[in-house]
Coordinates of C-alpha atoms in Angstrom, one line a residue:
M22 CA 37.4 55.7 9.1
P23 CA 40.3 53.9 10.8
E24 CA 41.1 54.8 14.4
A25 CA 44.1 57.1 14.8
P26 CA 47.0 55.5 16.7
N27 CA 47.5 56.9 20.2
R28 CA 50.6 58.9 21.1
L29 CA 52.2 56.1 23.0
H30 CA 51.9 53.8 20.0
V31 CA 53.4 56.4 17.7
A32 CA 56.3 57.1 20.2
A33 CA 57.0 53.4 20.6
T34 CA 57.0 52.8 16.8
V35 CA 59.3 55.8 16.1
S36 CA 61.7 54.9 18.9
F37 CA 61.9 51.3 17.7
Y38 CA 62.6 52.5 14.1
L39 CA 65.3 54.9 15.3
V40 CA 67.1 52.4 17.5
A41 CA 67.0 49.6 14.8
A42 CA 68.2 51.9 12.0
L43 CA 71.0 53.4 14.1
A44 CA 72.1 50.0 15.2
M45 CA 72.3 48.8 11.6
V46 CA 74.6 51.6 10.5
M47 CA 76.9 51.6 13.5
V48 CA 77.3 47.8 13.7
N49 CA 77.8 47.6 9.9
K50 CA 80.7 50.1 10.2
W51 CA 82.1 48.2 13.3
V52 CA 82.4 45.0 11.3
L53 CA 83.5 46.6 8.0
N54 CA 86.4 48.3 9.8
I55 CA 88.0 44.9 10.5
T56 CA 86.8 42.5 7.7
S57 CA 88.3 42.0 4.2
A58 CA 85.1 40.3 3.1
P59 CA 82.3 42.9 2.9
L60 CA 80.3 40.9 0.4
F61 CA 80.4 37.8 2.5
F62 CA 79.3 39.9 5.4
L63 CA 76.3 41.0 3.3
F64 CA 75.7 37.4 2.4
A65 CA 75.7 36.4 6.1
Q66 CA 73.1 39.1 6.8
F67 CA 70.8 37.8 4.0
I68 CA 71.1 34.2 5.4
I69 CA 70.3 35.3 8.9
A70 CA 67.2 37.2 7.7
V71 CA 66.1 34.1 5.6
I72 CA 66.5 31.9 8.7
L73 CA 64.4 34.4 10.8
F74 CA 61.7 34.5 8.2
A75 CA 61.6 30.7 8.1
I76 CA 61.5 30.4 12.0
C77 CA 58.6 33.0 12.1
H78 CA 56.8 31.2 9.4
A79 CA 57.2 27.8 11.2
L80 CA 56.0 29.3 14.5
K81 CA 53.1 31.0 12.7
I82 CA 54.2 34.4 13.8
M83 CA 53.9 35.4 10.2
T84 CA 52.7 33.6 7.1
L85 CA 54.7 33.6 3.9
P86 CA 52.1 33.5 1.1
M87 CA 54.6 31.9 -1.3
V88 CA 57.2 29.7 0.4
H89 CA 58.2 27.6 -2.6
V90 CA 60.5 29.1 -5.3
D91 CA 59.8 28.3 -8.9
L92 CA 61.5 29.4 -12.1
A93 CA 58.8 31.9 -13.1
I94 CA 59.2 33.8 -9.8
V95 CA 63.0 33.7 -10.2
K96 CA 62.8 35.1 -13.7
G97 CA 60.2 37.7 -12.8
L98 CA 62.3 39.0 -9.8
A99 CA 65.7 38.8 -11.6
S100 CA 66.1 42.5 -12.3
T101 CA 64.8 43.5 -8.8
V102 CA 67.2 41.1 -7.1
I103 CA 70.2 42.0 -9.3
F104 CA 69.8 45.7 -8.6
N105 CA 69.2 45.0 -4.9
V106 CA 72.5 43.1 -4.6
L107 CA 74.5 45.7 -6.6
A108 CA 73.0 48.6 -4.6
L109 CA 73.7 47.0 -1.2
S110 CA 77.2 45.7 -2.2
T111 CA 78.3 49.2 -3.3
S112 CA 76.7 50.6 -0.2
N113 CA 78.8 48.3 2.0
Y114 CA 82.0 49.2 0.1
S115 CA 81.2 52.9 0.5
L116 CA 80.7 52.5 4.3
K117 CA 83.9 50.5 4.4
F118 CA 86.0 53.3 2.8
V119 CA 84.4 56.4 4.3
D120 CA 83.7 57.5 7.9
A121 CA 80.3 56.6 9.2
S122 CA 79.8 60.3 9.9
F123 CA 80.3 61.0 6.2
Y124 CA 78.3 58.0 4.8
Q125 CA 75.1 59.9 4.5
V126 CA 76.9 62.5 2.4
A127 CA 78.6 59.9 0.2
R128 CA 75.1 58.4 -0.6
G129 CA 73.5 61.8 -0.8
L130 CA 72.4 61.6 -4.4
V131 CA 69.7 58.9 -3.9
L132 CA 66.9 61.4 -4.2
P133 CA 68.1 63.2 -7.3
F134 CA 68.9 59.9 -9.0
T135 CA 65.4 58.6 -8.1
I136 CA 63.7 61.6 -9.6
L137 CA 65.9 61.3 -12.7
T138 CA 65.2 57.6 -13.2
S139 CA 61.5 58.2 -12.7
F140 CA 61.6 60.9 -15.4
I141 CA 63.5 58.6 -17.9
M142 CA 61.8 55.3 -17.1
L143 CA 58.3 56.3 -16.0
H144 CA 58.0 59.6 -17.9
A145 CA 57.0 61.4 -14.7
Q146 CA 57.4 65.1 -15.1
P147 CA 58.8 66.7 -11.8
S148 CA 57.4 70.0 -10.6
T149 CA 59.5 73.0 -10.1
R150 CA 59.5 72.5 -6.4
I151 CA 60.6 68.9 -6.7
L152 CA 63.5 70.0 -8.9
L153 CA 64.3 72.7 -6.2
S154 CA 64.5 70.0 -3.5
C155 CA 66.8 67.9 -5.7
S156 CA 69.0 70.9 -6.2
I157 CA 69.2 71.5 -2.5
V158 CA 70.2 67.8 -1.9
T159 CA 72.8 67.9 -4.7
A160 CA 74.2 71.1 -3.2
G161 CA 74.6 69.4 0.1
F162 CA 76.5 66.5 -1.6
F163 CA 78.9 68.8 -3.3
V164 CA 79.5 70.9 -0.1
G165 CA 80.4 67.7 1.8
V166 CA 82.6 66.2 -0.9
F167 CA 84.4 69.2 -2.4
L168 CA 84.1 72.2 0.0
D169 CA 84.7 70.6 3.4
G170 CA 88.5 70.5 3.1
T171 CA 88.7 67.2 5.0
P172 CA 90.4 64.4 3.0
V173 CA 87.9 61.7 2.0
S174 CA 88.3 58.4 0.1
G175 CA 87.5 59.0 -3.6
L176 CA 86.8 55.3 -3.9
G177 CA 84.3 55.5 -1.0
V178 CA 82.6 58.5 -2.7
A179 CA 82.5 56.6 -6.0
F180 CA 80.9 53.6 -4.4
G181 CA 78.4 55.8 -2.6
T182 CA 77.5 57.5 -5.8
A183 CA 77.2 54.2 -7.6
S184 CA 75.0 52.8 -4.8
S185 CA 72.8 55.9 -5.0
L186 CA 72.2 55.4 -8.7
L187 CA 71.7 51.6 -8.3
S188 CA 69.2 52.2 -5.4
A189 CA 67.2 54.5 -7.7
L190 CA 67.2 52.0 -10.5
H191 CA 66.2 49.3 -8.0
A192 CA 63.2 51.4 -6.9
A193 CA 62.2 51.9 -10.6
V194 CA 62.0 48.1 -11.3
M195 CA 60.3 47.3 -8.0
K196 CA 56.8 47.7 -9.5
R197 CA 57.4 44.9 -12.0
G198 CA 58.7 42.7 -9.2
F199 CA 55.5 43.3 -7.1
E200 CA 53.4 42.1 -10.0
V201 CA 55.2 38.7 -9.8
V202 CA 54.4 38.3 -6.0
N203 CA 50.9 39.6 -6.3
G204 CA 51.7 42.8 -4.5
S205 CA 52.8 41.1 -1.3
A206 CA 55.5 43.1 0.5
L207 CA 56.1 40.1 2.8
S208 CA 56.7 37.8 -0.2
M209 CA 58.9 40.4 -1.8
S210 CA 61.1 40.7 1.3
W211 CA 61.3 36.9 1.6
Y212 CA 62.3 36.3 -2.0
S213 CA 64.7 39.3 -2.0
N214 CA 66.7 38.0 0.9
L215 CA 66.7 34.4 -0.3
L216 CA 67.6 35.1 -4.0
S217 CA 70.0 37.9 -3.1
A218 CA 72.0 35.4 -0.9
V219 CA 72.2 33.0 -3.8
L220 CA 73.2 35.7 -6.3
L221 CA 76.0 36.9 -4.0
V222 CA 77.9 33.6 -4.0
P223 CA 79.5 34.1 -7.5
F224 CA 80.2 37.8 -6.6
I225 CA 82.1 36.7 -3.5
L226 CA 84.3 34.4 -5.6
V227 CA 84.8 36.9 -8.5
F228 CA 85.9 39.7 -6.2
G229 CA 88.5 37.5 -4.6
E230 CA 86.9 37.1 -1.1
G231 CA 87.4 33.3 -1.2
P232 CA 90.6 33.2 1.0
A233 CA 89.1 35.6 3.5
V234 CA 85.9 33.5 3.7
L235 CA 87.9 30.4 4.3
D236 CA 89.8 32.1 7.1
I237 CA 86.4 33.1 8.6
L238 CA 84.9 29.7 8.3
S239 CA 88.1 28.0 9.7
G240 CA 88.2 30.4 12.6
R241 CA 91.6 31.9 11.6
A242 CA 90.3 35.3 10.6
E243 CA 91.3 38.4 12.5
G244 CA 88.3 39.9 14.3
L245 CA 86.3 36.7 13.9
R246 CA 84.3 37.4 17.1
T247 CA 83.4 40.8 15.8
F248 CA 82.4 39.4 12.4
I249 CA 80.1 36.7 14.0
I250 CA 78.5 39.1 16.5
G251 CA 78.1 41.9 13.8
S252 CA 76.6 39.5 11.2
T253 CA 74.1 38.1 13.8
V254 CA 73.1 41.6 15.0
T255 CA 72.8 43.2 11.6
G256 CA 71.0 40.3 10.1
A257 CA 68.5 40.3 12.9
V258 CA 68.2 44.1 13.0
G259 CA 67.8 44.2 9.2
F260 CA 64.9 41.7 9.5
L261 CA 63.3 43.9 12.3
L262 CA 64.0 47.0 10.3
S263 CA 61.7 45.9 7.5
I264 CA 58.9 45.7 10.0
A265 CA 60.0 48.9 11.7
S266 CA 60.1 50.9 8.5
V267 CA 56.6 49.8 7.5
L268 CA 55.2 50.4 10.9
S269 CA 56.8 53.9 11.0
I270 CA 55.0 54.9 7.8
K271 CA 51.7 53.2 8.7
V272 CA 51.4 54.5 12.2
T273 CA 52.9 58.0 11.7
S274 CA 52.4 60.6 9.0
P275 CA 55.0 60.9 6.2
I276 CA 56.2 64.1 7.7
T277 CA 56.6 62.6 11.2
H278 CA 58.4 59.6 9.6
M279 CA 60.7 62.0 7.7
I280 CA 61.5 64.0 10.8
S281 CA 62.4 60.8 12.7
S282 CA 64.6 59.8 9.8
A283 CA 66.3 63.2 9.9
I284 CA 67.0 62.8 13.7
R285 CA 68.5 59.4 12.9
G286 CA 70.8 60.9 10.3
V287 CA 72.1 63.4 12.8
A288 CA 72.4 60.8 15.6
A289 CA 74.3 58.5 13.4
S290 CA 76.9 61.2 12.6
V291 CA 77.3 62.1 16.3
L292 CA 77.6 58.5 17.4
A293 CA 80.1 57.8 14.7
A294 CA 82.2 60.7 15.9
T295 CA 82.0 59.4 19.4
F296 CA 82.5 55.6 19.0
F297 CA 84.9 55.6 16.0
D298 CA 86.8 58.7 16.9
E299 CA 85.9 60.3 13.6
T300 CA 86.1 64.0 12.8
L301 CA 82.8 65.7 12.5
T302 CA 83.8 69.0 10.8
S303 CA 81.6 72.0 10.3
G304 CA 81.6 71.3 6.6
R305 CA 80.2 67.8 7.2
V306 CA 77.6 69.2 9.5
W307 CA 76.5 71.7 6.9
A308 CA 76.4 69.1 4.2
I309 CA 74.3 66.7 6.3
G310 CA 72.0 69.6 7.3
I311 CA 71.5 70.7 3.6
I312 CA 70.8 67.1 2.5
L313 CA 68.3 66.6 5.3
G314 CA 66.7 69.9 4.7
G315 CA 66.3 69.2 0.9
S316 CA 64.9 65.8 1.6
I317 CA 62.4 67.0 4.2
Y318 CA 61.3 69.8 1.8
Y319 CA 60.8 67.1 -0.9
T320 CA 58.6 65.1 1.4
W321 CA 56.6 68.2 2.3
V322 CA 56.2 69.0 -1.4
K323 CA 55.0 65.5 -2.2
H324 CA 52.5 65.7 0.6
V325 CA 51.1 69.0 -0.7
E326 CA 51.1 67.8 -4.3
S327 CA 49.2 64.6 -3.2
L328 CA 46.3 66.8 -2.1
T329 CA 46.0 68.4 -5.6
P330 CA 44.9 67.1 -9.0
Y331 CA 48.6 67.5 -10.1
A332 CA 49.5 64.4 -8.1
Q333 CA 47.2 62.2 -10.2
Q334 CA 49.5 62.8 -13.2
Q335 CA 52.7 61.8 -11.4
H336 CA 54.3 58.5 -10.5
Y337 CA 56.7 59.4 -7.8
E338 CA 56.8 57.6 -4.4
R339 CA 57.7 59.4 -1.2
L340 CA 61.3 58.8 -0.5
P341 CA 62.1 58.3 3.2
M342 CA 65.3 59.7 4.4
E343 CA 66.6 56.3 5.5
A344 CA 67.2 55.6 1.8
L345 CA 70.0 58.1 2.0
E346 CA 71.8 55.9 4.4
E347 CA 70.6 52.4 3.7
G348 CA 69.8 51.1 0.3
K349 CA 67.8 48.2 1.7
E350 CA 65.3 50.6 3.3
L351 CA 64.4 52.2 0.0
E352 CA 63.2 48.8 -1.1
E353 CA 61.2 48.4 2.1
S354 CA 59.4 51.7 1.7
M355 CA 58.6 51.0 -1.9
E356 CA 57.2 47.6 -0.8
Q357 CA 54.9 49.2 1.7
K358 CA 53.7 51.8 -0.8
S359 CA 52.9 49.2 -3.6

């Protein structure tokens, strides 16, 4: 029986996870407020993560089981990488158009869409309590979008909803992708970052970010210093976050991980209201609270069901709350579970 981690280890891991995840959301919003090239910003994050992977591999801090890319791997990971790029791109656009304090609400349908895609694609029959948790989360989304009374960007909500659906679809195709890399979460993270960066290049051109990219590369872009600092910080934090998310699940229980994620969701909204001078209305507070409550209830239900024979007939994965704010973290939690 493995030795239980001590309290200091648990506290350090959870704190590391919270700080890294909060920094990711806040710095992303800081850069997206000034840049007209959100896809190139995402591309820069991928490139920095790839560079950090390569450096760690060269220094033997970590070992990448499969460093070389071949056509078979590219073909096998195609659907995983495509959905990853689409989910993160729409997530960035959502964060660009809505307040950071509202972002969790805009992407609040990740859990219901994940259950739906699992039912359609994996034929997993949800229990009544799982459906109840989804109903609670969906109610929180509608409270925040339609009943708050504060004007919100319809485009931002649309991008958030699209990102939620694409994140759920991405989670559904992850299992096939892991078969290609022999179940290695490290290899999946390496290839996801590398291939996603390559795939983003035509998207950047098609969506007309070419002139903005040229301004950035030539040093003429407004807010260039913010873009460079933000790209470096978020690229590095995104790299660390893949480690932090896995550690948080391994060292803590799923319930503790979920509670720490809930704390992060509340902290992100408070910090956004403070640093970006955003309005944190009672309606948004209620919406975030309902979504968090439904998601925590979902995790508790999955924990209880995992202790019963019912769980052996199901194919759901625990869905950490960070997926409600960052599409990339959904991938990371799926990697760790596979």
